[in-house]
Coordinates of C-alpha atoms in Angstrom, one line a residue:
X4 CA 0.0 0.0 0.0
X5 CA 1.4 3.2 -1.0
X6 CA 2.1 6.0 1.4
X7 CA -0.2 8.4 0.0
X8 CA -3.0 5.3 0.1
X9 CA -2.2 5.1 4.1
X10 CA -3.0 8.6 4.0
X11 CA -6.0 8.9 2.0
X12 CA -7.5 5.8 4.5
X13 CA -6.9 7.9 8.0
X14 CA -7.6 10.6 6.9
X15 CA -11.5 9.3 6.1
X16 CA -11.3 7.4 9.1
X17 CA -10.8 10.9 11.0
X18 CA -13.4 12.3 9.2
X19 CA -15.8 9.6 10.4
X20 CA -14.9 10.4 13.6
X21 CA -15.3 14.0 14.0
X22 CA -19.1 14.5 14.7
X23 CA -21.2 18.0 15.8
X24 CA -21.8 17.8 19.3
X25 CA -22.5 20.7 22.0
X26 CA -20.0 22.8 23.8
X27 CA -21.6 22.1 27.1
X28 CA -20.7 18.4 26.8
X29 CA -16.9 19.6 25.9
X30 CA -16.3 21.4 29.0
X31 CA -14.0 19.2 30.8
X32 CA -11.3 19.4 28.3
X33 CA -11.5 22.7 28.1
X34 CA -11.0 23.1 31.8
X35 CA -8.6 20.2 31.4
X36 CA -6.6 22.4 29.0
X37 CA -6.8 20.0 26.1
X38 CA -9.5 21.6 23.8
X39 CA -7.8 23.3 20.5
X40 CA -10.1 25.8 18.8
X41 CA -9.5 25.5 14.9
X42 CA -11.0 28.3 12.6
X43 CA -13.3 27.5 10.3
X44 CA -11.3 28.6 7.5
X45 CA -9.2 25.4 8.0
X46 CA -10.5 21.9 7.3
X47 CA -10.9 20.4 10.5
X48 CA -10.0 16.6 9.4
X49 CA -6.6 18.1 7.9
X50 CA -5.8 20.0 10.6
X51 CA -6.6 16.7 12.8
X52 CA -4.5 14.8 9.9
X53 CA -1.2 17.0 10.2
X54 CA -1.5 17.5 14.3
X55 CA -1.9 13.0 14.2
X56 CA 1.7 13.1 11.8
X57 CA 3.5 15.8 14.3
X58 CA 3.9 18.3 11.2
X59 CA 5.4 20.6 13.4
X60 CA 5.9 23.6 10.6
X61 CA 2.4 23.4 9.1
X62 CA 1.0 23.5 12.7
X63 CA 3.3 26.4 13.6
X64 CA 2.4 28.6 10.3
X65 CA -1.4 27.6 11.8
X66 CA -0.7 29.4 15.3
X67 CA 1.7 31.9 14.1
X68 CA -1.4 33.1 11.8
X69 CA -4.2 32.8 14.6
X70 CA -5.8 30.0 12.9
X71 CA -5.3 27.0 15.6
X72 CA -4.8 27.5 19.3
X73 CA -6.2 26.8 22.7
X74 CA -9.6 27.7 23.1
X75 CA -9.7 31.1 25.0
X76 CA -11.8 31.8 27.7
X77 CA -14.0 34.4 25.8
X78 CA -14.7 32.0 22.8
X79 CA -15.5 28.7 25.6
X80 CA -17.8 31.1 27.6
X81 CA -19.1 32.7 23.9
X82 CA -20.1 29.2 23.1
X83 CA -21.3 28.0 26.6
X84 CA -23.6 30.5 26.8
X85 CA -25.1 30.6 23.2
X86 CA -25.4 26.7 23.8
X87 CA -23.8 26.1 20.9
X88 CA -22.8 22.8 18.6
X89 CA -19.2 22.6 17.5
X90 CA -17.1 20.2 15.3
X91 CA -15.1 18.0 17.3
X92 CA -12.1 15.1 16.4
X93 CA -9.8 13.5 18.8
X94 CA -6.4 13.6 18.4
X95 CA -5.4 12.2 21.7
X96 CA -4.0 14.2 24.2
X97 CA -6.0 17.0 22.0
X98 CA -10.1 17.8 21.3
X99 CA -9.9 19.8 18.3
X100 CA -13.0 22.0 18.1
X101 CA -14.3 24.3 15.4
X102 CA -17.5 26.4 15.5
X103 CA -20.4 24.4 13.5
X104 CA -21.5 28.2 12.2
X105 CA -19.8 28.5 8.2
X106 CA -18.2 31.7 7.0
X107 CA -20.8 33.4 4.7

């Protein structure tokens, strides 16, 4: 199996493991430190994907630019109290969250 093969298989096994579910059941990794916000100009599986293969660079240019990072305590509370749905994968020690609203 080639290496791009291996690739294309987890990285559609991630995707059928990242599911919509709400903030409110999130809130322990979040007080556990573990919950990553993604924005949702990013795909969330190939953020997941390159985070899973220790891409160190890729992830870097991703914080460096705002786009991935710990979930602050304005967005969790923004979300907690608007009781609202997020994307969610596990990359284990991480929860990788991204708002379920699209950019219009």
């Amino acid at each position: 199996m080639s290496t791009d093969n291996k690739e294309e298989i987890y990285r559609a096994k991630m995707n059928l493991e990242t599911s919509r579910i709400a903030w409110k059941e999130l809130q322990r990794f979040f007080a556990s430190g573990s919950a990553v916000a993604v924005s949702a100009e990013l795909d969330l599986v190939e953020v997941a994907f390159q985070i899973s293969e220790d891409n160190k660079a890729q992830v870097a240019q991703w914080m460096s630019a705002g786009q991935v990072g710990w979930v602050s305590d304005e967005q969790a509370l923004a979300w907690y109290e608007s009781d609202a749905d997020v994307w969610a994968v596990v990359v284990s020690p991480y929860v990788l969250v991204q708002s379920a609203e699209k950019l219009q």
